[in-house]
Amino acid sequence: MSKKIICLFDVDGTLTKPRLKIEPHVEKTLHEISKKQQLDLAVVGGSDLEKVKEQLGGNEVFKKFKYVFSENGLVAYKDGKQLPSESIQNFIGEDSLQDFINFCLRYISELKLPFKRGTFIEFRTGMINVSPVGRNCSHKERLQFYEYDKEHHVREKFIQALKKEFSDLALTYSIGGQISFDVFPIGWDKTYCLRHIDEYDEIHFFGDKTREGGNDYEIYESDLTVGHRVSGPEDTLKQLKVLCEVLDEKRPTILGKRSVPPAPGKMAHLVSTRPILASLAAVLISEASPSSNPPPKATPSIAAITGAGIVSTLVIKLRIISNRSRKSAPAENIFGTRLRIMSTRTFSSLRILSTASVNWATRFLLKAFLASGRLSPKTAIPLSLPSR
């Protein structure tokens, strides 16, 4: 029986450019891949439903995606039918809600920015969206404020003031997009939508704001997902294609004839028999310096040996392996967690694939193997680096 897999996408910065409509070729490629690989598709956005529909084709979005989650999943649709929802108003109460909104308006009134427009507070079903510059700004002004905020940290300072003033409320603050931040009860981040798709064996999440403080961070780091950090729609398609190559059992890959990696318990065998993983082992074992020291200059680059495409494929495989190990016995949890931290935080950030960066990632990978007891130094030390 084949595994049930779903690909879950953020909207802004992942499927579309910020606040713009999805481009036809992105939409076409997405659904061609879905049909070929028999993958279910879902979207999750922090915006309200109307904005999600506006960016993804109106009511057609319900036909194109099995699940549509707006407001982090507080408003949810499956096959075009709405699922039960929650309300932030009921959660914190009207009095606290008004106090919060009044404070925000006073704070914004005292801000001195290059420009201000309108719609500073947007009340949604499961959250409050706060925009210091105003959501009515033009696309050009949006970009200008985004650059201004990078330098002056307007949103970060605003959030710190709110945390201090409303420390008694169980609220989370998440910077998303370019001009605003979201406020919602703890636990009502994008991981909220996962309760609706728990029947899947693997949930692959694609998002751009995956750093701590970003509105994709919690779901990207969740034990229930395999996270993919992307830089835009084109990168999303690229990583999705790599994932499909991994899932396609008819194509040979670096882990052998099977494209879906075997269980974590077989990893030591793979490291000792497959040349690519053997090279990873050799790089780590040959390095005796502490992890805090930079890698030796003589250490070869795995990217140079294997090619960037193979490294990308390895990244996807590592994420799948680590996701599976987290769902296995408790004794394997440390292995899975450490491996996942390495693969998602380190490998996925290697856009330039420099020698130093790749070797840092290599060290973390093999240390996770060694710490898990699944790979012995005696097995790895004799292995030599293969030619390209």
Coordinates of C-alpha atoms in Angstrom, one line a residue:
M1 CA 0.0 0.0 0.0
S2 CA 1.5 3.3 -1.1
K3 CA 1.9 6.1 1.4
K4 CA -0.5 9.1 1.5
I5 CA 1.5 12.3 0.9
I6 CA 0.3 15.8 0.8
C7 CA 2.2 19.0 -0.2
L8 CA 1.2 22.0 1.9
F9 CA 2.2 25.4 0.6
D10 CA 2.4 28.9 2.1
V11 CA 1.0 31.5 -0.3
D12 CA 2.9 34.8 -0.2
G13 CA 6.5 34.4 -1.2
T14 CA 6.0 30.7 -1.9
L15 CA 3.4 30.2 -4.6
T16 CA 3.1 33.8 -5.4
K17 CA 5.2 37.0 -5.1
P18 CA 3.9 39.0 -2.1
R19 CA 0.3 40.0 -2.6
L20 CA 0.3 39.2 -6.3
K21 CA -1.6 36.5 -8.2
I22 CA -0.1 33.1 -8.9
E23 CA 1.6 33.0 -12.3
P24 CA 0.1 30.6 -14.9
H25 CA 3.2 28.5 -15.4
V26 CA 3.5 28.0 -11.6
E27 CA -0.1 26.9 -11.3
K28 CA 0.2 24.6 -14.4
T29 CA 3.5 22.9 -13.2
L30 CA 2.1 22.5 -9.7
H31 CA -1.0 20.6 -10.8
E32 CA 0.9 18.6 -13.5
I33 CA 3.2 17.3 -10.8
S34 CA 0.3 16.6 -8.4
K35 CA -1.5 14.5 -11.1
K36 CA 1.6 12.6 -12.1
Q37 CA 2.8 11.8 -8.6
Q38 CA -0.7 11.4 -7.1
L39 CA 0.0 14.0 -4.4
D40 CA -2.7 15.9 -2.7
L41 CA -2.2 19.7 -2.6
A42 CA -3.1 22.2 0.1
V43 CA -2.4 25.9 0.9
V44 CA -2.2 27.7 4.2
G45 CA -2.1 31.4 4.5
G46 CA -2.3 34.0 7.3
S47 CA -4.6 36.2 5.2
D48 CA -8.3 36.0 5.2
L49 CA -10.1 33.7 2.7
E50 CA -10.9 36.5 0.2
K51 CA -7.2 37.4 -0.1
V52 CA -6.2 33.8 -0.6
K53 CA -8.9 33.4 -3.3
E54 CA -7.8 36.6 -5.0
Q55 CA -4.2 35.3 -5.3
L56 CA -5.0 31.7 -6.3
G57 CA -7.8 32.0 -8.8
G58 CA -11.1 32.9 -7.0
N59 CA -13.5 30.0 -6.2
E60 CA -11.4 27.8 -8.5
V61 CA -9.0 27.4 -5.6
F62 CA -11.3 24.9 -4.0
K63 CA -11.0 22.7 -7.1
K64 CA -7.3 23.0 -7.5
F65 CA -6.4 22.3 -3.8
K66 CA -7.9 19.6 -1.7
Y67 CA -7.5 21.7 1.4
V68 CA -7.6 25.5 1.6
F69 CA -6.6 27.0 4.9
S70 CA -6.9 30.7 5.5
E71 CA -6.0 32.5 8.8
N72 CA -3.5 29.8 9.6
G73 CA -6.2 27.1 9.3
L74 CA -8.8 28.7 11.6
V75 CA -10.9 28.9 8.5
A76 CA -10.6 25.6 6.7
Y77 CA -12.1 24.0 3.6
K78 CA -11.8 20.4 2.4
D79 CA -13.0 19.7 -1.1
G80 CA -14.8 23.0 -1.1
K81 CA -16.7 22.4 2.1
Q82 CA -16.0 24.4 5.2
L83 CA -14.8 22.7 8.4
P84 CA -15.5 24.0 11.9
S85 CA -13.7 27.2 12.8
E86 CA -12.6 29.2 15.9
S87 CA -12.7 32.9 16.8
I88 CA -10.0 35.0 18.6
Q89 CA -12.9 37.2 19.8
N90 CA -14.3 34.3 21.8
F91 CA -10.9 33.3 23.0
I92 CA -9.7 36.5 24.6
G93 CA -13.0 38.3 25.2
E94 CA -14.3 41.6 23.9
D95 CA -12.9 43.8 26.6
S96 CA -9.3 42.5 26.1
L97 CA -9.7 42.7 22.4
Q98 CA -10.7 46.4 22.5
D99 CA -7.9 47.2 24.9
F100 CA -5.4 45.6 22.5
I101 CA -6.8 47.4 19.4
N102 CA -6.8 50.7 21.2
F103 CA -3.2 50.3 22.3
C104 CA -2.2 49.5 18.7
L105 CA -3.9 52.6 17.3
R106 CA -2.3 54.8 19.9
Y107 CA 1.1 53.3 19.2
I108 CA 0.7 53.8 15.4
S109 CA -0.4 57.4 15.9
E110 CA 2.9 58.2 17.5
L111 CA 5.0 56.4 14.9
K112 CA 7.0 58.6 12.5
L113 CA 7.3 56.8 9.1
P114 CA 8.2 57.9 5.6
F115 CA 4.5 57.6 4.8
K116 CA 1.3 56.1 6.2
R117 CA -1.9 55.0 4.5
G118 CA -5.0 53.2 5.7
T119 CA -6.3 50.0 7.3
F120 CA -3.8 49.6 10.1
I121 CA -5.8 47.0 12.0
E122 CA -7.5 44.1 10.3
F123 CA -9.7 41.9 12.5
R124 CA -9.9 38.3 11.2
T125 CA -11.6 35.2 12.5
G126 CA -8.6 33.7 14.2
M127 CA -6.2 36.6 14.4
I128 CA -5.5 40.3 14.3
N129 CA -3.3 41.7 11.6
V130 CA -1.4 44.9 12.4
S131 CA 0.2 47.0 9.8
P132 CA 2.2 50.1 11.0
V133 CA 2.2 51.6 7.5
G134 CA -1.4 50.6 6.6
R135 CA -2.5 47.8 4.2
N136 CA -3.9 50.3 1.7
C137 CA -0.4 51.2 0.6
S138 CA 0.6 50.6 -3.1
H139 CA 2.8 47.8 -4.2
K140 CA 5.7 50.2 -4.6
E141 CA 5.1 51.6 -1.1
R142 CA 5.0 48.1 0.2
L143 CA 8.5 47.4 -1.1
Q144 CA 9.7 50.8 0.2
F145 CA 8.4 50.1 3.7
Y146 CA 9.9 46.6 3.7
E147 CA 13.3 48.0 3.0
Y148 CA 12.8 50.7 5.7
D149 CA 11.7 48.1 8.2
K150 CA 14.8 46.0 7.6
E151 CA 16.9 49.0 8.8
H152 CA 14.7 50.4 11.5
H153 CA 12.9 47.2 12.8
V154 CA 9.6 49.0 13.1
R155 CA 7.5 45.8 13.4
E156 CA 9.9 44.1 15.9
K157 CA 9.8 47.1 18.2
F158 CA 6.0 47.2 18.0
I159 CA 5.8 43.6 18.9
Q160 CA 8.1 44.1 21.9
A161 CA 5.8 46.9 23.2
L162 CA 2.8 44.7 22.8
K163 CA 4.4 41.8 24.6
K164 CA 5.2 44.1 27.5
E165 CA 1.8 45.6 27.7
F166 CA -0.2 42.4 27.3
S167 CA 2.0 39.9 29.0
D168 CA -1.1 38.4 30.7
L169 CA -2.7 37.4 27.4
A170 CA -1.6 34.1 25.8
L171 CA -0.8 35.6 22.5
T172 CA 1.8 34.9 19.8
Y173 CA 3.3 37.5 17.5
S174 CA 4.4 36.5 14.0
I175 CA 6.0 38.7 11.3
G176 CA 4.8 37.7 7.9
G177 CA 4.9 39.4 4.5
Q178 CA 6.4 42.8 4.0
I179 CA 4.2 45.3 5.9
S180 CA 2.5 43.7 8.9
F181 CA 2.5 41.1 11.6
D182 CA -0.1 38.7 12.9
V183 CA -1.3 38.3 16.5
F184 CA -3.1 35.1 17.6
P185 CA -3.6 32.8 20.6
I186 CA -0.6 30.5 21.4
G187 CA -1.0 27.4 19.3
W188 CA -3.0 29.2 16.6
D189 CA -0.1 29.5 14.2
K190 CA 0.0 27.6 11.0
T191 CA 0.5 24.3 12.8
Y192 CA -3.2 24.7 13.7
C193 CA -4.1 23.5 10.2
L194 CA -2.3 20.2 10.7
R195 CA -5.2 18.8 12.8
H196 CA -7.2 18.6 9.6
I197 CA -4.7 16.5 7.7
D198 CA -3.4 14.1 10.2
E199 CA -4.4 11.1 8.1
Y200 CA -1.4 11.6 5.8
D201 CA 1.8 9.6 6.2
E202 CA 4.0 12.5 5.1
I203 CA 3.2 16.2 5.1
H204 CA 5.7 18.3 3.0
F205 CA 5.5 22.0 3.9
F206 CA 6.9 24.7 1.6
G207 CA 7.4 28.2 3.0
D208 CA 9.6 31.3 2.9
K209 CA 9.3 32.8 6.3
T210 CA 10.8 29.9 8.2
R211 CA 13.3 31.7 10.4
E212 CA 12.4 32.2 14.1
G213 CA 9.8 35.0 14.2
G214 CA 8.5 34.3 10.7
N215 CA 4.9 33.1 10.3
D216 CA 6.1 29.8 8.7
Y217 CA 8.6 29.0 11.5
E218 CA 6.4 26.8 13.8
I219 CA 5.0 24.6 11.0
Y220 CA 8.4 24.3 9.3
E221 CA 9.9 23.1 12.6
S222 CA 6.9 20.9 13.5
D223 CA 7.6 17.2 14.1
L224 CA 4.6 16.5 11.9
T225 CA 6.0 18.0 8.8
V226 CA 9.0 17.7 6.4
G227 CA 10.0 21.3 6.0
H228 CA 11.2 22.9 2.8
R229 CA 12.6 26.5 3.0
V230 CA 12.1 28.3 -0.3
S231 CA 13.0 31.7 -1.7
G232 CA 10.1 32.3 -4.1
P233 CA 7.7 30.6 -6.5
E234 CA 10.5 29.4 -8.9
D235 CA 12.4 27.8 -6.0
T236 CA 9.2 26.2 -4.8
L237 CA 8.8 24.5 -8.2
K238 CA 12.5 23.5 -8.2
Q239 CA 12.3 21.9 -4.8
L240 CA 9.0 20.2 -5.6
K241 CA 10.6 18.6 -8.7
V242 CA 13.4 17.3 -6.6
L243 CA 11.0 15.8 -4.1
C244 CA 9.2 14.1 -7.0
E245 CA 12.4 12.6 -8.2
V246 CA 12.9 11.2 -4.7
L247 CA 9.4 9.7 -4.7
D248 CA 9.6 8.3 -8.2
E249 CA 10.6 4.6 -7.6
K250 CA 11.3 4.1 -11.3
R251 CA 14.4 6.4 -11.2
P252 CA 17.7 5.4 -9.7
T253 CA 19.0 7.7 -7.0
I254 CA 22.1 8.0 -4.8
L255 CA 20.5 5.7 -2.2
G256 CA 20.2 2.9 -4.7
K257 CA 17.3 1.5 -6.7
R258 CA 14.6 2.5 -4.2
S259 CA 13.9 6.2 -4.3
V260 CA 12.1 6.4 -1.0
P261 CA 14.8 6.0 1.7
P262 CA 14.6 2.8 3.9
A263 CA 14.0 3.0 7.6
P264 CA 16.6 4.8 9.7
G265 CA 17.9 1.5 11.1
K266 CA 19.5 0.8 7.7
M267 CA 21.4 4.0 7.4
A268 CA 24.7 2.5 8.6
H269 CA 24.6 0.0 5.8
L270 CA 23.9 2.7 3.3
V271 CA 26.8 4.8 4.5
S272 CA 29.2 1.9 4.1
T273 CA 28.0 0.9 0.7
R274 CA 26.9 3.9 -1.3
P275 CA 29.7 6.1 -2.6
I276 CA 28.0 9.5 -2.0
L277 CA 27.1 8.8 1.6
A278 CA 30.5 7.1 2.0
S279 CA 32.1 10.4 1.0
L280 CA 30.1 12.2 3.6
A281 CA 31.3 9.8 6.2
A282 CA 34.9 10.2 5.1
V283 CA 34.8 14.0 5.3
L284 CA 33.6 13.9 8.9
I285 CA 35.8 11.2 10.2
S286 CA 38.9 12.8 8.7
E287 CA 38.2 15.9 10.6
A288 CA 39.3 15.8 14.3
S289 CA 38.8 19.5 15.1
P290 CA 36.0 20.5 17.5
S291 CA 32.7 21.6 15.9
S292 CA 33.3 25.2 16.9
N293 CA 36.4 25.4 14.7
P294 CA 36.2 26.1 10.9
P295 CA 36.6 23.0 8.6
P296 CA 40.1 22.3 7.3
K297 CA 40.9 23.9 3.9
A298 CA 42.0 20.6 2.6
T299 CA 38.6 19.0 3.0
P300 CA 37.1 18.3 -0.4
S301 CA 33.7 19.8 -1.3
I302 CA 30.9 17.3 -1.4
A303 CA 29.1 19.5 -3.9
A304 CA 32.2 19.4 -6.2
I305 CA 32.3 15.6 -6.0
T306 CA 28.6 14.9 -6.5
G307 CA 27.2 18.0 -8.3
A308 CA 24.7 20.4 -6.8
G309 CA 21.7 18.4 -8.2
I310 CA 22.7 15.3 -6.2
V311 CA 23.2 17.3 -3.1
S312 CA 19.7 18.7 -3.5
T313 CA 18.3 15.2 -3.9
L314 CA 20.2 14.1 -0.8
V315 CA 18.7 17.0 1.2
I316 CA 15.1 15.9 0.4
K317 CA 15.9 12.3 1.3
L318 CA 17.4 13.3 4.6
R319 CA 14.2 15.3 5.5
I320 CA 12.0 12.3 4.7
I321 CA 14.3 10.0 6.8
S322 CA 14.3 12.3 9.7
N323 CA 10.6 12.8 9.6
R324 CA 10.0 9.0 9.7
S325 CA 12.5 8.6 12.6
R326 CA 10.6 11.1 14.7
K327 CA 7.5 9.0 14.4
S328 CA 9.3 5.8 15.5
A329 CA 10.3 4.5 18.9
P330 CA 11.3 7.1 21.6
A331 CA 14.9 5.9 21.6
E332 CA 15.2 7.1 18.1
N333 CA 13.8 10.6 18.7
I334 CA 17.2 12.2 19.4
F335 CA 18.6 10.8 16.2
G336 CA 15.6 12.1 14.2
T337 CA 15.6 15.5 15.8
R338 CA 19.3 16.1 15.3
L339 CA 19.2 14.9 11.8
R340 CA 16.2 17.1 11.0
I341 CA 17.9 20.2 12.5
M342 CA 20.9 19.5 10.3
S343 CA 19.0 18.9 7.1
T344 CA 16.5 21.7 7.3
R345 CA 18.5 24.4 8.9
T346 CA 21.9 23.8 7.4
F347 CA 21.5 22.0 4.0
S348 CA 18.5 24.0 2.9
S349 CA 20.4 27.2 3.4
L350 CA 23.3 26.1 1.2
R351 CA 22.2 28.1 -1.9
I352 CA 25.8 28.8 -2.9
L353 CA 27.0 25.3 -2.0
S354 CA 30.5 26.5 -1.0
T355 CA 33.1 24.1 0.2
A356 CA 33.0 25.4 3.8
S357 CA 29.2 25.4 3.9
V358 CA 28.8 21.9 2.5
N359 CA 31.4 20.5 4.8
W360 CA 29.8 22.1 7.9
A361 CA 26.5 20.3 6.9
T362 CA 28.4 17.1 6.4
R363 CA 29.9 17.2 9.9
F364 CA 26.5 17.7 11.5
L365 CA 25.0 14.9 9.4
L366 CA 27.6 12.3 10.4
K367 CA 27.8 13.4 14.0
A368 CA 24.0 12.6 14.1
F369 CA 24.7 9.2 12.7
L370 CA 27.5 8.5 15.2
A371 CA 25.5 9.8 18.1
S372 CA 22.7 7.5 17.2
G373 CA 24.9 4.5 17.3
R374 CA 23.8 3.6 13.7
L375 CA 27.3 4.2 12.3
S376 CA 30.6 3.1 13.7
P377 CA 33.8 5.0 13.1
K378 CA 35.4 1.7 12.1
T379 CA 32.9 1.4 9.3
A380 CA 33.4 5.0 8.0
I381 CA 37.2 5.6 8.4
P382 CA 38.5 3.3 5.6
L383 CA 36.1 4.8 3.0
S384 CA 37.6 6.9 0.3
L385 CA 36.2 9.8 -1.6
P386 CA 34.9 8.7 -5.0
S387 CA 35.7 10.5 -8.2
R388 CA 32.9 12.5 -9.7

